[in-house]
PDB file of C-alpha atoms in Angstrom:
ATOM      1  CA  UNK W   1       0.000   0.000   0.000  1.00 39.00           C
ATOM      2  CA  UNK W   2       1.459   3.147  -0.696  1.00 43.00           C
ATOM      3  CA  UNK W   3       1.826   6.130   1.641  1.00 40.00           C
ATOM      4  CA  UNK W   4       0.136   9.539   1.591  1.00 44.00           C
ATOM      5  CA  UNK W   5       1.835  12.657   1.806  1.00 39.00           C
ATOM      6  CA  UNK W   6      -0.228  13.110   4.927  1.00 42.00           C
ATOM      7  CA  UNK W   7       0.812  10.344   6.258  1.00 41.00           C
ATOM      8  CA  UNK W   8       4.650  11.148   5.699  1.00 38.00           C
ATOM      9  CA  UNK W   9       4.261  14.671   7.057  1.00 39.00           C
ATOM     10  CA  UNK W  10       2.450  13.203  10.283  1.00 36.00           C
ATOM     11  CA  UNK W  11       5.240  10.193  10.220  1.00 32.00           C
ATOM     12  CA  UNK W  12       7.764  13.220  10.556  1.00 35.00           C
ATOM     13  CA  UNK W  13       6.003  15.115  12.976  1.00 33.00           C
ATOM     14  CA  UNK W  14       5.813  12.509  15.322  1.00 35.00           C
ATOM     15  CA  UNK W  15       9.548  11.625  14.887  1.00 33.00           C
ATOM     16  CA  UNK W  16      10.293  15.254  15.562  1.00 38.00           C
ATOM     17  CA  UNK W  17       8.669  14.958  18.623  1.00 35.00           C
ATOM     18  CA  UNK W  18      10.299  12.318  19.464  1.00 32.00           C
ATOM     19  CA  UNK W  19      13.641  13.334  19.194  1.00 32.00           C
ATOM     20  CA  UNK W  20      13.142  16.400  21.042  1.00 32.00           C
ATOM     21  CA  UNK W  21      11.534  14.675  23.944  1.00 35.00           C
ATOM     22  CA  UNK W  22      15.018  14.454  26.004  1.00 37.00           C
ATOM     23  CA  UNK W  23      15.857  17.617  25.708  1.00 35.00           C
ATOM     24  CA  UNK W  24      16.224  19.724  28.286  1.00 40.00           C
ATOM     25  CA  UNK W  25      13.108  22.967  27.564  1.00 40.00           C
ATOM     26  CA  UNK W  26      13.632  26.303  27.772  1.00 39.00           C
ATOM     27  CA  UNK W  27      17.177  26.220  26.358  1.00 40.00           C
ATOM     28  CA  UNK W  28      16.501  29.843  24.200  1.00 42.00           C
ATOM     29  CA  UNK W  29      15.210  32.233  26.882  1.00 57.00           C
ATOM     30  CA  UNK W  30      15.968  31.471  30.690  1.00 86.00           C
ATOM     31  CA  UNK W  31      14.532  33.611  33.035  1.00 98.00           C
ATOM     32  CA  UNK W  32      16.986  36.641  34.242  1.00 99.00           C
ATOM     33  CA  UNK W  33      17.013  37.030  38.084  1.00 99.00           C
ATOM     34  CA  UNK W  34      18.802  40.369  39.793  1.00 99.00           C
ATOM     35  CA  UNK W  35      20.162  38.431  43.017  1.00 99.00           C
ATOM     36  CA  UNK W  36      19.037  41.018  45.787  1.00 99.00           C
ATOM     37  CA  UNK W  37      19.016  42.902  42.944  1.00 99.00           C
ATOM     38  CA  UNK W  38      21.401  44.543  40.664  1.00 99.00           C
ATOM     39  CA  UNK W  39      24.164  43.869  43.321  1.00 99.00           C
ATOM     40  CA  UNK W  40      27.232  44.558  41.301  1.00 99.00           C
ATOM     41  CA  UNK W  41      26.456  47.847  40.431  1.00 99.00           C
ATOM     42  CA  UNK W  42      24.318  49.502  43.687  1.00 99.00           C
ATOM     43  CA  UNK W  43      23.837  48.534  47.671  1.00 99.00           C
ATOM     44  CA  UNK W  44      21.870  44.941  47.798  1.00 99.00           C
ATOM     45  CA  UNK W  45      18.633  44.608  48.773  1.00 99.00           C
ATOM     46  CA  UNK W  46      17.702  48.552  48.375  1.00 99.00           C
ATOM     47  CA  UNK W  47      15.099  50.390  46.567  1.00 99.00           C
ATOM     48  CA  UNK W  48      17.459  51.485  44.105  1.00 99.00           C
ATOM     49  CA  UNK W  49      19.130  47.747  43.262  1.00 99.00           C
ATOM     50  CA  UNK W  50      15.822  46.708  42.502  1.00 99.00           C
ATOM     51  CA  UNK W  51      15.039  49.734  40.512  1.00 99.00           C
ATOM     52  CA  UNK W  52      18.427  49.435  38.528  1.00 99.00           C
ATOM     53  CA  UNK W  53      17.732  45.949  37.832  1.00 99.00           C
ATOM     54  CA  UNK W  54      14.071  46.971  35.894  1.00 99.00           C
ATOM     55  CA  UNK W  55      16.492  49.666  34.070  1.00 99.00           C
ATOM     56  CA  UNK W  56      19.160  46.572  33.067  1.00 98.00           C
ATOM     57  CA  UNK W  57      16.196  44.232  31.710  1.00 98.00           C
ATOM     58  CA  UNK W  58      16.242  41.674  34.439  1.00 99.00           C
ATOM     59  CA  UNK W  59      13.067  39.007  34.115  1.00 99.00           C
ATOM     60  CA  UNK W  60      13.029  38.865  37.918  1.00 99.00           C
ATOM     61  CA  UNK W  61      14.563  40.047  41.189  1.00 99.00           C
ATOM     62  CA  UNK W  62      15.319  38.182  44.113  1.00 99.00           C
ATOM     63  CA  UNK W  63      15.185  40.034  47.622  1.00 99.00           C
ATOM     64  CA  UNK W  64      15.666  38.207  51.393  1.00 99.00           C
ATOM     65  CA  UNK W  65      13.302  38.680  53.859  1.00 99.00           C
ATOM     66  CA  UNK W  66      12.969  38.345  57.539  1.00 99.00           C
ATOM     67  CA  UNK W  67      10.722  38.908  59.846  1.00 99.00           C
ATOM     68  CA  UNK W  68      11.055  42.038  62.580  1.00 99.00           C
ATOM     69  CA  UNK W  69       9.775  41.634  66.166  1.00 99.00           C
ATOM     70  CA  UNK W  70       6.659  43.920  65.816  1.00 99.00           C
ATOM     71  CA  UNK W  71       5.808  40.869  62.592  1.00 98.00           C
ATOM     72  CA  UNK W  72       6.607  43.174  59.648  1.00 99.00           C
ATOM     73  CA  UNK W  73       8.415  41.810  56.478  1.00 99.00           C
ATOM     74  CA  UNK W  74      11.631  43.583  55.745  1.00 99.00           C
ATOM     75  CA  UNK W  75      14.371  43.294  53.131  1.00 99.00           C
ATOM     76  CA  UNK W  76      17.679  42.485  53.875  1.00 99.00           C
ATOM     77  CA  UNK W  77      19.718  39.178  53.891  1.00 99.00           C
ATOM     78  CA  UNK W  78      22.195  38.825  56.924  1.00 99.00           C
ATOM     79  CA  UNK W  79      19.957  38.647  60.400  1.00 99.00           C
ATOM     80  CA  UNK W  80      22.210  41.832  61.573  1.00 99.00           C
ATOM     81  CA  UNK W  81      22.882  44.827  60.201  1.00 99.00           C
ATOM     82  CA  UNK W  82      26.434  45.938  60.896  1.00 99.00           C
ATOM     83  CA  UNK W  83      27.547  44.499  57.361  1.00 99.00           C
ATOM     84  CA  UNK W  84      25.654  47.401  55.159  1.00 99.00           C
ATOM     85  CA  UNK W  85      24.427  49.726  57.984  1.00 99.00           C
ATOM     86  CA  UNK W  86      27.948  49.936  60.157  1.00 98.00           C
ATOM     87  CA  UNK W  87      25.275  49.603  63.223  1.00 98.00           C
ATOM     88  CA  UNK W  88      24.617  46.162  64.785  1.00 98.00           C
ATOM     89  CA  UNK W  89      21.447  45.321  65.423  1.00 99.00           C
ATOM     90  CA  UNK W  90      19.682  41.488  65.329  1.00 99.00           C
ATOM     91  CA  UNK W  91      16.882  42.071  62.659  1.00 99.00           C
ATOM     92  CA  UNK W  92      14.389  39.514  64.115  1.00 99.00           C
ATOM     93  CA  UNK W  93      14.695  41.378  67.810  1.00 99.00           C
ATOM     94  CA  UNK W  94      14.266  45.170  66.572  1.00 99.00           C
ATOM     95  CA  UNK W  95      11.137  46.775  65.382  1.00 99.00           C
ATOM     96  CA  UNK W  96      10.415  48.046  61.886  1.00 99.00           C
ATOM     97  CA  UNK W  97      10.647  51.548  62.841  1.00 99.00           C
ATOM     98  CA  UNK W  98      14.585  50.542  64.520  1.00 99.00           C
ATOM     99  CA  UNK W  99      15.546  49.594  61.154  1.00 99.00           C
ATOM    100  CA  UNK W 100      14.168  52.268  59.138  1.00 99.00           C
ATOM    101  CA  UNK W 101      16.508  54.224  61.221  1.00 99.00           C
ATOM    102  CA  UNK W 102      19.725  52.783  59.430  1.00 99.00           C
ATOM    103  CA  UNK W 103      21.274  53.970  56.654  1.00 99.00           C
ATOM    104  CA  UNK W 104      22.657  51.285  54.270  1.00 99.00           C
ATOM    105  CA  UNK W 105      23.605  52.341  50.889  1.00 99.00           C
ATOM    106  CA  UNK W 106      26.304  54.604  51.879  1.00 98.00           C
ATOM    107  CA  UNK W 107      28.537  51.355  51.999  1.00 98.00           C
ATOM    108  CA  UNK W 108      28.691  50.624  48.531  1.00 99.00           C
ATOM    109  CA  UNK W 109      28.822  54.527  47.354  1.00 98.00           C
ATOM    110  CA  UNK W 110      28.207  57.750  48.782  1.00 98.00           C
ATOM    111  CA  UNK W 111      25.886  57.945  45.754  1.00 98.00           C
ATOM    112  CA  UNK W 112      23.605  55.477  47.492  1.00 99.00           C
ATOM    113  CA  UNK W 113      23.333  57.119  50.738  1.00 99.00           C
ATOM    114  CA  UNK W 114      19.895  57.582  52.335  1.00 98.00           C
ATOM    115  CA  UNK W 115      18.856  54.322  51.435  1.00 99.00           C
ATOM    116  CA  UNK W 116      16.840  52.618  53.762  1.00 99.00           C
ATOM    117  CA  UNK W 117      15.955  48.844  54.706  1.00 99.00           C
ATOM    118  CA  UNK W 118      12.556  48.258  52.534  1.00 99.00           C
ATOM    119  CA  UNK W 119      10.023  46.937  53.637  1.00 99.00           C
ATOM    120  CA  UNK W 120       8.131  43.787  51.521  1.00 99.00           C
ATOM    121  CA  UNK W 121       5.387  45.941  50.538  1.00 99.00           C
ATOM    122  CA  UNK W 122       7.675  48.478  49.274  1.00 99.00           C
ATOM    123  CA  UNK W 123       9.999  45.779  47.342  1.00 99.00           C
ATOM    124  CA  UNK W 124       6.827  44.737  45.811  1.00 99.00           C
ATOM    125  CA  UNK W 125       5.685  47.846  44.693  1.00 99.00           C
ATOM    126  CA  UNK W 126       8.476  48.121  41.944  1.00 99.00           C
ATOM    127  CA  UNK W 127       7.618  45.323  40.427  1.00 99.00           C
ATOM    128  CA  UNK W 128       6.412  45.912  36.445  1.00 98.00           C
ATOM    129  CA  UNK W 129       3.149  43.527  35.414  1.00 98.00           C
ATOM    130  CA  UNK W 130       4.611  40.364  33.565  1.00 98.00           C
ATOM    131  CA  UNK W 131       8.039  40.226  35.507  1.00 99.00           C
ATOM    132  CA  UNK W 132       8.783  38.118  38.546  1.00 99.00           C
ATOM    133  CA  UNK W 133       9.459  38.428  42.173  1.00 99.00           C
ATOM    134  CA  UNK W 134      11.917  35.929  43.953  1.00 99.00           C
ATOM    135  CA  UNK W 135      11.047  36.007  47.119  1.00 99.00           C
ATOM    136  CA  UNK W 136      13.726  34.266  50.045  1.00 99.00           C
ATOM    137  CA  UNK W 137      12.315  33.579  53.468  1.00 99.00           C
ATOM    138  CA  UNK W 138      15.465  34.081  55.808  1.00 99.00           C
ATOM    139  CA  UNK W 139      13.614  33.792  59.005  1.00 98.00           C
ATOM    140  CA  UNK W 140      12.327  29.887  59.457  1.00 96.00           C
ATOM    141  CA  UNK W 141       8.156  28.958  58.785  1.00 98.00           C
ATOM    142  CA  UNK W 142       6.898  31.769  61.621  1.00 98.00           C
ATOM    143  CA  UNK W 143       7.039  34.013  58.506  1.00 99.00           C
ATOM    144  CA  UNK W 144       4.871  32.410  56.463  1.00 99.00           C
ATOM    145  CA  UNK W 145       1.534  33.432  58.202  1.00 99.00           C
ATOM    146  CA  UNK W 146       2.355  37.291  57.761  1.00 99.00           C
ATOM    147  CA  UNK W 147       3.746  36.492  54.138  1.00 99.00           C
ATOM    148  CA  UNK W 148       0.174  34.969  53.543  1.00 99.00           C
ATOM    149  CA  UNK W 149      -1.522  38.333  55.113  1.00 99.00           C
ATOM    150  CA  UNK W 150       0.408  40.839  52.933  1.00 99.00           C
ATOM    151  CA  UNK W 151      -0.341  39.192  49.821  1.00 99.00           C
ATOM    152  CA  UNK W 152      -3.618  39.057  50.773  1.00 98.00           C
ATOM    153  CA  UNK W 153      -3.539  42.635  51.157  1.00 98.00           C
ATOM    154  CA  UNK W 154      -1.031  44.138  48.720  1.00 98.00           C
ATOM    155  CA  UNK W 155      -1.961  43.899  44.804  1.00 97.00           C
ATOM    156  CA  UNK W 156       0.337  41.356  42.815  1.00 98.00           C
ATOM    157  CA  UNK W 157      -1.699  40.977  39.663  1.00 96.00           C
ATOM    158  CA  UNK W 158       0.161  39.560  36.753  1.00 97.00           C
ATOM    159  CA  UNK W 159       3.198  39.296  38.588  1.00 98.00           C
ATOM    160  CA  UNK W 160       5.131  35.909  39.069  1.00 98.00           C
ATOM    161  CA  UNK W 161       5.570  35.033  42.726  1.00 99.00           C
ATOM    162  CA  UNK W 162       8.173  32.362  43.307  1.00 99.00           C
ATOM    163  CA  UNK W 163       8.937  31.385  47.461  1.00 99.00           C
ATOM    164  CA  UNK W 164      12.461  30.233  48.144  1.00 99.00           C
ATOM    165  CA  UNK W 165      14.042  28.964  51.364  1.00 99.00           C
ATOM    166  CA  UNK W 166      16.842  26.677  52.511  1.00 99.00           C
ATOM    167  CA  UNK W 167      14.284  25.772  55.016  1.00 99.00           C
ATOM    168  CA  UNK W 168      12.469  22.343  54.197  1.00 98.00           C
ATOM    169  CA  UNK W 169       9.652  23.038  56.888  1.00 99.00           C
ATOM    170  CA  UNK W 170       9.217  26.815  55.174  1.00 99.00           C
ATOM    171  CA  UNK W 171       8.876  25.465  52.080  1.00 99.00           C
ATOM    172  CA  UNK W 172       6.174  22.655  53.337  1.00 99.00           C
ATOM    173  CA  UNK W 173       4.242  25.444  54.890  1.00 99.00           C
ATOM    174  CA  UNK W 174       4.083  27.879  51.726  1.00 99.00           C
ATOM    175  CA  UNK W 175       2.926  25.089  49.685  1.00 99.00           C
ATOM    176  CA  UNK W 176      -0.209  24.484  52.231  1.00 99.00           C
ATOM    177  CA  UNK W 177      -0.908  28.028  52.782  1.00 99.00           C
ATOM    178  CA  UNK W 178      -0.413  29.447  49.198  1.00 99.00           C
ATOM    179  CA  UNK W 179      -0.847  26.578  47.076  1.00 98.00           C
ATOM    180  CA  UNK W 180      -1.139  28.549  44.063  1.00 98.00           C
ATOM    181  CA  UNK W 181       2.326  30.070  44.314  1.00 99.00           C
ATOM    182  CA  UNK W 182       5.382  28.076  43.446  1.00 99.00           C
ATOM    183  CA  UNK W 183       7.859  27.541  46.085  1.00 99.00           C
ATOM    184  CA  UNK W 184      11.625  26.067  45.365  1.00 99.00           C
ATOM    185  CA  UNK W 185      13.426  24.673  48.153  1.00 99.00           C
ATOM    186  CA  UNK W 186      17.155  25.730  48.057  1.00 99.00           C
ATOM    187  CA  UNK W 187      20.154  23.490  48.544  1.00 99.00           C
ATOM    188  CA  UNK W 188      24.739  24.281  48.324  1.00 99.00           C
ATOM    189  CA  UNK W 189      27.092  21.766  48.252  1.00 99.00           C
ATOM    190  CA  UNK W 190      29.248  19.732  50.335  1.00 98.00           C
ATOM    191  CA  UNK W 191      31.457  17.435  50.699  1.00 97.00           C
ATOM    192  CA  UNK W 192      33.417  15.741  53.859  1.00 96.00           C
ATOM    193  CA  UNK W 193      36.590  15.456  52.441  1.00 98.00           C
ATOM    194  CA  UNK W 194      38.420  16.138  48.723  1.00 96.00           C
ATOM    195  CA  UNK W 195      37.080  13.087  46.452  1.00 95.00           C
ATOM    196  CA  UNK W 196      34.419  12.168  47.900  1.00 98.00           C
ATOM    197  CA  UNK W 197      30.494  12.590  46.723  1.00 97.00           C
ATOM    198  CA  UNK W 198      28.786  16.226  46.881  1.00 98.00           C
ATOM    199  CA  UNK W 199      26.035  16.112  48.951  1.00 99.00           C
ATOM    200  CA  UNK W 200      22.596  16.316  48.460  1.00 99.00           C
ATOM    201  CA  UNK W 201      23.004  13.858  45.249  1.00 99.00           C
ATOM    202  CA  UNK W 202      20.127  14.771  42.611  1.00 99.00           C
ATOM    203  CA  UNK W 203      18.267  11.657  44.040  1.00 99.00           C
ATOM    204  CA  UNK W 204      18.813  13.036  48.147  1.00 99.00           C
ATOM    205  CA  UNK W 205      17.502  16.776  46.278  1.00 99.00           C
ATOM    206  CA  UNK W 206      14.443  15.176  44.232  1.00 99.00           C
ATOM    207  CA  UNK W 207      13.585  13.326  47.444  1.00 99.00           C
ATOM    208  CA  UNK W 208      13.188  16.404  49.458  1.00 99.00           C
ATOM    209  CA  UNK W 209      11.612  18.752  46.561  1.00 99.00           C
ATOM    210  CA  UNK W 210       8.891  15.210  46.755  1.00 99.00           C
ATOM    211  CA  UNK W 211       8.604  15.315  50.668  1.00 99.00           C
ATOM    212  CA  UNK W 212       8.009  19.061  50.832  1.00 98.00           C
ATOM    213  CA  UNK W 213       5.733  19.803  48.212  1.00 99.00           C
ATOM    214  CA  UNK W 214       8.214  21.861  46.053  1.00 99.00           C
ATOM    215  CA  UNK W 215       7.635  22.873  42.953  1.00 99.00           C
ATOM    216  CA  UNK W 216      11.767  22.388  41.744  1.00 99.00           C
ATOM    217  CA  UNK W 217      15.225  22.992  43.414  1.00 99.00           C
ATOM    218  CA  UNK W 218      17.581  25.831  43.496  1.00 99.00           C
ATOM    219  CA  UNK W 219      20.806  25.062  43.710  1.00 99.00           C
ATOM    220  CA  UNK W 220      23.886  27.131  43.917  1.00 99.00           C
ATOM    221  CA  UNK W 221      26.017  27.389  40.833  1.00 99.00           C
ATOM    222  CA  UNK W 222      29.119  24.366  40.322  1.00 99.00           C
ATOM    223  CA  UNK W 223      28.538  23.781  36.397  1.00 98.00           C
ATOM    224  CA  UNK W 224      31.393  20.847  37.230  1.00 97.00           C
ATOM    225  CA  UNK W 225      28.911  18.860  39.405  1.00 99.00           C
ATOM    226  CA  UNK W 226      25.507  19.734  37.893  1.00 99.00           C
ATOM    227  CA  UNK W 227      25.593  18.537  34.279  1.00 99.00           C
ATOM    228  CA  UNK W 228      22.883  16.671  31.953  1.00 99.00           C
ATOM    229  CA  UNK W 229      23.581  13.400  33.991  1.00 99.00           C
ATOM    230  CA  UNK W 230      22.418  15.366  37.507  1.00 99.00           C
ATOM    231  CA  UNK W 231      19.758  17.400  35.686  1.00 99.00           C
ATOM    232  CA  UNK W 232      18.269  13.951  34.054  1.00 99.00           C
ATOM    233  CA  UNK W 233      18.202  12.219  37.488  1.00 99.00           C
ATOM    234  CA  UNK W 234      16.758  15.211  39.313  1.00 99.00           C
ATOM    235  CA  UNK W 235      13.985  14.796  36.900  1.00 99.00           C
ATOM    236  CA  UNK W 236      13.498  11.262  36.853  1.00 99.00           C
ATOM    237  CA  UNK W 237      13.135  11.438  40.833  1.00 99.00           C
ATOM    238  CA  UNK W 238      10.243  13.851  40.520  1.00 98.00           C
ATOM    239  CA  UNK W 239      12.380  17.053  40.503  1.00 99.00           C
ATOM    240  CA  UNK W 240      10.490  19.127  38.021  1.00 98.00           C
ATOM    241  CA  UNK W 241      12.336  22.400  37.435  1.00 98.00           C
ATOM    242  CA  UNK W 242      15.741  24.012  38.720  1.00 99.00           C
ATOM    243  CA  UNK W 243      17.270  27.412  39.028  1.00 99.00           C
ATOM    244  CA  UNK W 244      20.290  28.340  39.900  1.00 99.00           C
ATOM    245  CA  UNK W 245      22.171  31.098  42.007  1.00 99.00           C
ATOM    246  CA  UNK W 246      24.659  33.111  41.680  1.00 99.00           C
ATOM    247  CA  UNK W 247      25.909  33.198  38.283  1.00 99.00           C
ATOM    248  CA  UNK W 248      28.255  36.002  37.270  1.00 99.00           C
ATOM    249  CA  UNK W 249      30.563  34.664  34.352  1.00 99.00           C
ATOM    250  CA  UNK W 250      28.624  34.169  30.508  1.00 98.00           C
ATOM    251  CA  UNK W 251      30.667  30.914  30.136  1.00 98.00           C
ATOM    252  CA  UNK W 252      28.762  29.288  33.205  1.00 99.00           C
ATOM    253  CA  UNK W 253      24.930  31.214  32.356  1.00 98.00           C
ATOM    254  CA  UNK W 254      25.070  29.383  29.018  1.00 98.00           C
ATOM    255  CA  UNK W 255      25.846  26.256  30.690  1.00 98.00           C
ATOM    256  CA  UNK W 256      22.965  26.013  33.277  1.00 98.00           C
ATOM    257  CA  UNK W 257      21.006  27.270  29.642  1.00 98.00           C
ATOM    258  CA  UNK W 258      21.797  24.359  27.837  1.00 98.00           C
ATOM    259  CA  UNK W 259      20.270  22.369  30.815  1.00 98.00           C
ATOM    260  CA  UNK W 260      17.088  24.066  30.880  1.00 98.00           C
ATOM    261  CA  UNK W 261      17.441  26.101  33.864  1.00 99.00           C
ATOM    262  CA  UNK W 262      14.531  27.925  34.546  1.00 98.00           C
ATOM    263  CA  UNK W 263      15.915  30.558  35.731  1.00 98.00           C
ATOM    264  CA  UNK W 264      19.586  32.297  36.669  1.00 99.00           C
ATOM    265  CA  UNK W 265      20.299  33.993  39.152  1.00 99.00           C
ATOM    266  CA  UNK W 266      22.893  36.933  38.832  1.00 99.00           C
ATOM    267  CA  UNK W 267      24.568  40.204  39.846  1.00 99.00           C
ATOM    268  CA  UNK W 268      25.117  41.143  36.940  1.00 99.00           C
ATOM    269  CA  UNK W 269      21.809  41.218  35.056  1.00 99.00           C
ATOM    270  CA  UNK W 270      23.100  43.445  32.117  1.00 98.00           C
ATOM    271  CA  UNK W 271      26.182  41.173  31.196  1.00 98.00           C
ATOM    272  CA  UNK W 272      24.185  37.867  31.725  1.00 98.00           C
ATOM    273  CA  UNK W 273      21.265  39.480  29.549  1.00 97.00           C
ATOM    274  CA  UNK W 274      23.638  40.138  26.545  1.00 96.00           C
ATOM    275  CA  UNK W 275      25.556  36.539  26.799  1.00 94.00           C
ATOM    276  CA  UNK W 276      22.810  34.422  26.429  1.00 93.00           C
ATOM    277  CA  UNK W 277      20.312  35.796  24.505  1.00 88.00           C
TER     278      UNK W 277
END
């Protein structure tokens, strides 16, 4: 019986499909994330990072929050401030209006100074429609309730929320209370002695990311350990999507890219922009 040409085009179609079934998705356009901002280039964590990172066409921005002892959601990512406000005070023991009284931009440039410690809300706020907000939980699951009432309150429409937190319990608790916004539990690398395995393994990762609720993995950059081999079994172990943080250097962006990273996470938003797309 002979063949059709529909039924060669169709034949085709299928085998195209086919071939591009184990590859990783995404490989064209990964998702640009200012880590606390753009970093490099102004004070982290500020009103004017975030800002600059809009300006230097970043898809996202990642900010780290804790929680203050009068329950409101602040930016900043040590649980002290004497790194970037020269003042030392424990974050989760002073009240909002204590921290508003720091300075912390002058650090990085007299330029910067007069920036103040933002609050979520505020962080929020300069986010454009269609762009994303990476949003760290420093303090452990107690900040999860007053997460849940300020986006209740605050207006995120068409705005990509995505939860992240080193802490598995955090994690398990976003999922539950805010089902319908993704949450990636985070994960670095060790290893007990030169030679010997990296640990979490992709299977220890997936396992978690499974046990949790998660909806993927970030993991901090080592392009030597996480290749197609990792990626594959991070997948096959019900591990559906990975980012990765921090990438700095084009050579290791297009890497994770070739994986299907979903997103990468930078300080340098400008340079990784113009490397890999």
């Amino acid at each position: 019986m002979g063949i059709s040409t529909n039924s060669t085009c169709l034949f085709l179609v299928v085998i195209g499909a086919m071939s591009l079934a184990g590859l990783p998705s995404n490989t064209a356009a990964q998702m640009i994330v200012a880590h606390r901002g753009a970093s490099n280039d102004a004070p982290e964590n500020t009103l004017a990072a975030f800002e600059l990172a809009w300006q230097q066409n970043a898809d996202g921005i990642e900010g780290d929050f804790y929680l203050t002892a009068d329950s409101e959601i602040v930016c900043i990512h040590d649980d002290s401030t004497k790194r970037t406000a020269k003042v030392e005070l424990n974050v989760e023991s002073s009240t909002l209006a204590e921290l508003r009284s720091l300075e912390v931009g002058r650090w990085k440039s007299p330029k910067f100074d007069g920036e103040k410690i933002p609050t979520f809300a505020e962080v929020l706020a300069t986010v454009p429609q269609g762009r994303t907000f990476v949003i760290e939980l420093k303090s452990d699951h107690k900040i999860v309730e007053p997460l849940v009432a300020a986006l209740a309150r605050l207006d995120h429409a068409n705005i990509k929320l995505l939860v992240i937190s080193f802490d598995e319990q955090t994690v398990t608790d976003c999922k539950k209370r805010l089902p319908n916004v993704e949450a990636h539990w985070l994960t670095s690398f060790k290893r007990k002695a030169p030679g010997l395995p990296y640990h979490p393994s992709a299977d220890e990762i997936a396992a978690v990311v499974r046990r949790c609720g998660a909806d993927g993995v970030g993991m901090k950059s080592m392009p030597k350990l996480i290749d197609q081999a990792f990626v594959s079994r991070l997948h096959a172990g019900g591990c559906p999507a990975f980012h990765v943080w921090t990438v700095d250097l084009p050579t290791d962006a297009k890497h994770f890219q070739s994986l299907g990273a979903m997103g990468i996470t930078t300080n340098v938003p400008k340079e990784i922009r113009a490397a890999i797309d």
